[in-house]
Amino acid sequence: MKQKFFIVVLIFCSFFSQAQTFYDSTRTHISHTSTVCIPIPVSGLPSKIETVFGLASCCFNITHTFIPILVIALESPDGTRITLASGLAGSGDSLSNTCVAMNGVNGDISNGNTPYAGTYIPQQSLNVLNNGQDPNGIWKLCIADTYFAGETGSLHNFSIQFSFYPPPDPPQPIVVCNYCTCPGGVDTCDLLPDMTASAVCI
């Protein structure tokens, strides 16, 4: 009995210890002033994604004559949509083997430049989608060409990856105020708005 239980646990752990990736390799044309949404079915995952198990990354291969006019978004089965990248720098070229994850080693994708390659931090957190929803269903990568001129391109493929303990959001940078002062001459204090609330306004 113990041996059977051990085998079941071993199979379960081996199944879920590795990241699970879902691909779509349908080449899709991106024409000017249009939005294309490419569906990717996901099945066989736990019924809830959050901090223990959830979406960890999204990767895509895109060529386009003018990358800055693209808005790239990811939509989950419950209809929540986040912007992965928009208003990117560079005159054109590609997003080649480009991934977004909350631990992107190349930093914020907004600060990158073409040709984009490697892993970046997306403009909106992937963890917005790890909201307790059931991940099994249809996910969509949506790409909008926001300019009316004849700029065109193609999505060659994309993938989404789920894993245990997806990367948390990176810590927010500490904002230093060089011209602020704290009461009593202390070094640190809460920065509060300089306003007074009153029930009587004259």
Short mmCIF file of C-alpha atoms in Angstrom, two decimals:
data_model
loop_
_atom_site.label_atom_id
_atom_site.label_comp_id
_atom_site.label_asym_id
_atom_site.label_seq_id
_atom_site.Cartn_x
_atom_site.Cartn_y
_atom_site.Cartn_z
CA MET A 1 0.00 0.00 0.00
CA LYS A 2 2.78 2.44 0.91
CA GLN A 3 4.60 1.57 -2.30
CA LYS A 4 1.51 2.32 -4.41
CA PHE A 5 1.00 5.62 -2.61
CA PHE A 6 4.64 6.55 -3.21
CA ILE A 7 4.30 5.77 -6.92
CA VAL A 8 1.17 7.92 -7.21
CA VAL A 9 2.88 10.81 -5.43
CA LEU A 10 5.96 10.40 -7.63
CA ILE A 11 3.89 10.52 -10.81
CA PHE A 12 1.97 13.56 -9.57
CA CYS A 13 5.14 15.42 -8.61
CA SER A 14 6.93 14.60 -11.85
CA PHE A 15 3.92 15.84 -13.83
CA PHE A 16 3.65 19.16 -12.07
CA SER A 17 7.31 19.80 -11.24
CA GLN A 18 8.01 20.97 -14.75
CA ALA A 19 6.61 24.08 -16.40
CA GLN A 20 3.77 23.41 -18.79
CA THR A 21 3.88 25.32 -22.06
CA PHE A 22 1.15 25.79 -24.66
CA TYR A 23 2.05 26.82 -28.23
CA ASP A 24 0.39 28.27 -31.29
CA SER A 25 2.37 28.35 -34.51
CA THR A 26 -0.30 29.77 -36.83
CA ARG A 27 1.32 32.54 -38.84
CA THR A 28 -1.04 35.52 -38.68
CA HIS A 29 -0.88 38.68 -40.78
CA ILE A 30 -0.98 42.03 -38.94
CA SER A 31 -2.45 44.72 -41.18
CA HIS A 32 -2.62 48.45 -40.47
CA THR A 33 -5.37 49.80 -38.19
CA SER A 34 -6.51 46.31 -37.26
CA THR A 35 -6.44 44.04 -34.23
CA VAL A 36 -5.90 40.31 -34.44
CA CYS A 37 -6.51 37.93 -31.55
CA ILE A 38 -5.02 34.46 -31.82
CA PRO A 39 -6.60 31.84 -29.54
CA ILE A 40 -4.66 29.13 -27.77
CA PRO A 41 -6.57 26.37 -25.94
CA VAL A 42 -5.29 25.41 -22.50
CA SER A 43 -6.34 22.24 -20.72
CA GLY A 44 -5.15 19.78 -18.10
CA LEU A 45 -4.04 22.40 -15.57
CA PRO A 46 -5.15 22.80 -11.95
CA SER A 47 -8.47 24.63 -11.67
CA LYS A 48 -6.99 27.78 -10.12
CA ILE A 49 -4.01 30.00 -10.88
CA GLU A 50 -2.51 32.21 -8.19
CA THR A 51 0.80 32.53 -6.31
CA VAL A 52 1.36 28.77 -5.86
CA PHE A 53 0.65 27.80 -9.48
CA GLY A 54 0.09 30.24 -12.28
CA LEU A 55 1.08 31.95 -15.49
CA ALA A 56 4.86 32.46 -15.53
CA SER A 57 5.71 33.81 -19.00
CA CYS A 58 4.56 34.57 -22.52
CA CYS A 59 6.82 34.39 -25.58
CA PHE A 60 6.28 35.51 -29.16
CA ASN A 61 7.96 35.96 -32.53
CA ILE A 62 6.75 39.01 -34.45
CA THR A 63 8.10 40.80 -37.52
CA HIS A 64 6.76 44.24 -38.41
CA THR A 65 7.85 47.23 -40.44
CA PHE A 66 7.29 49.61 -37.50
CA ILE A 67 7.27 48.01 -34.05
CA PRO A 68 6.37 51.22 -32.09
CA ILE A 69 2.77 51.25 -33.37
CA LEU A 70 1.98 47.78 -32.00
CA VAL A 71 0.02 47.07 -28.83
CA ILE A 72 0.52 43.47 -27.66
CA ALA A 73 -1.92 42.12 -25.06
CA LEU A 74 -2.74 38.81 -23.43
CA GLU A 75 -6.31 37.83 -22.51
CA SER A 76 -7.19 35.03 -20.11
CA PRO A 77 -10.28 32.77 -20.19
CA ASP A 78 -12.16 34.98 -17.71
CA GLY A 79 -11.80 37.98 -20.05
CA THR A 80 -9.08 39.81 -18.12
CA ARG A 81 -6.68 41.49 -20.55
CA ILE A 82 -3.28 43.01 -19.81
CA THR A 83 -0.89 44.96 -22.04
CA LEU A 84 2.42 43.18 -22.48
CA ALA A 85 4.05 45.83 -24.66
CA SER A 86 3.14 49.05 -26.45
CA GLY A 87 4.91 52.12 -27.79
CA LEU A 88 8.19 50.24 -28.04
CA ALA A 89 11.36 51.97 -29.19
CA GLY A 90 12.96 51.27 -32.56
CA SER A 91 12.02 51.86 -36.17
CA GLY A 92 11.10 48.32 -37.13
CA ASP A 93 12.70 44.91 -37.40
CA SER A 94 11.41 42.25 -35.02
CA LEU A 95 10.49 40.80 -31.67
CA SER A 96 12.46 37.61 -32.08
CA ASN A 97 12.15 34.90 -29.41
CA THR A 98 10.96 37.68 -27.11
CA CYS A 99 9.49 36.69 -23.77
CA VAL A 100 7.89 38.59 -20.93
CA ALA A 101 8.08 37.43 -17.31
CA MET A 102 8.12 39.23 -13.99
CA ASN A 103 11.78 38.26 -13.52
CA GLY A 104 12.88 39.40 -16.97
CA VAL A 105 16.66 39.74 -16.99
CA ASN A 106 16.58 42.44 -19.68
CA GLY A 107 14.56 44.81 -17.51
CA ASP A 108 11.36 46.64 -18.44
CA ILE A 109 10.38 46.07 -22.07
CA SER A 110 9.48 49.78 -22.29
CA ASN A 111 13.19 50.58 -21.94
CA GLY A 112 14.35 48.15 -24.64
CA ASN A 113 15.09 48.67 -28.32
CA THR A 114 14.87 46.70 -31.57
CA PRO A 115 15.68 44.01 -32.34
CA TYR A 116 14.06 42.74 -29.13
CA ALA A 117 15.20 39.31 -27.95
CA GLY A 118 15.35 37.58 -24.60
CA THR A 119 13.15 38.03 -21.53
CA TYR A 120 11.72 41.38 -20.39
CA ILE A 121 9.35 42.59 -17.68
CA PRO A 122 5.98 43.36 -19.34
CA GLN A 123 4.25 46.72 -19.06
CA GLN A 124 1.48 45.19 -16.96
CA SER A 125 2.07 42.39 -14.48
CA LEU A 126 1.33 38.83 -15.55
CA ASN A 127 0.21 38.26 -11.98
CA VAL A 128 -2.92 40.29 -12.69
CA LEU A 129 -4.04 37.16 -14.54
CA ASN A 130 -3.10 34.89 -11.61
CA ASN A 131 -6.30 36.02 -9.93
CA GLY A 132 -7.73 32.68 -8.83
CA GLN A 133 -9.42 31.99 -12.15
CA ASP A 134 -9.57 28.60 -13.89
CA PRO A 135 -6.80 28.69 -16.52
CA ASN A 136 -8.35 25.90 -18.57
CA GLY A 137 -10.02 27.48 -21.57
CA ILE A 138 -9.16 29.84 -24.39
CA TRP A 139 -6.31 32.31 -23.96
CA LYS A 140 -5.73 34.98 -26.61
CA LEU A 141 -2.71 36.96 -27.74
CA CYS A 142 -4.04 40.18 -29.26
CA ILE A 143 -1.96 42.48 -31.44
CA ALA A 144 -3.22 45.89 -32.52
CA ASP A 145 -1.65 47.95 -35.29
CA THR A 146 -2.59 51.48 -34.21
CA TYR A 147 -1.48 53.50 -37.25
CA PHE A 148 -3.34 54.17 -40.49
CA ALA A 149 -0.31 54.04 -42.80
CA GLY A 150 0.65 50.91 -44.69
CA GLU A 151 2.84 49.34 -42.00
CA THR A 152 2.35 45.58 -41.83
CA GLY A 153 3.83 42.50 -40.22
CA SER A 154 3.19 38.99 -38.97
CA LEU A 155 2.91 37.01 -35.78
CA HIS A 156 4.88 33.83 -36.43
CA ASN A 157 4.16 31.98 -33.19
CA PHE A 158 3.62 32.45 -29.48
CA SER A 159 3.48 30.44 -26.28
CA ILE A 160 2.34 30.78 -22.68
CA GLN A 161 3.96 28.93 -19.80
CA PHE A 162 2.54 27.93 -16.44
CA SER A 163 4.57 26.79 -13.46
CA PHE A 164 4.59 26.43 -9.72
CA TYR A 165 5.48 29.67 -7.90
CA PRO A 166 5.43 32.06 -10.87
CA PRO A 167 7.81 35.02 -10.41
CA PRO A 168 6.37 37.72 -8.14
CA ASP A 169 6.29 41.35 -9.18
CA PRO A 170 9.69 43.03 -8.77
CA PRO A 171 9.94 45.50 -5.86
CA GLN A 172 8.96 49.05 -6.67
CA PRO A 173 11.85 51.52 -6.76
CA ILE A 174 12.20 53.80 -3.74
CA VAL A 175 11.32 57.36 -4.66
CA VAL A 176 13.67 59.90 -3.09
CA CYS A 177 12.36 63.39 -2.56
CA ASN A 178 15.29 65.79 -2.26
CA TYR A 179 13.20 68.83 -1.35
CA CYS A 180 10.86 67.26 1.23
CA THR A 181 11.16 67.75 4.99
CA CYS A 182 9.73 65.74 7.86
CA PRO A 183 8.21 67.26 11.03
CA GLY A 184 10.54 67.26 14.01
CA GLY A 185 13.64 66.90 11.86
CA VAL A 186 13.40 63.09 11.50
CA ASP A 187 14.87 61.37 8.47
CA THR A 188 11.81 59.44 7.30
CA CYS A 189 8.07 60.02 7.40
CA ASP A 190 4.92 59.44 5.35
CA LEU A 191 4.50 61.82 2.43
CA LEU A 192 0.94 63.09 2.76
CA PRO A 193 -0.96 65.57 0.59
CA ASP A 194 -0.93 69.15 1.85
CA MET A 195 -4.68 69.56 2.19
CA THR A 196 -7.30 70.08 4.85
CA ALA A 197 -10.75 68.48 4.79
CA SER A 198 -13.65 70.51 6.14
CA ALA A 199 -17.39 70.07 6.27
CA VAL A 200 -17.81 73.81 5.76
CA CYS A 201 -16.59 75.40 2.56
CA ILE A 202 -16.75 79.18 2.12
#
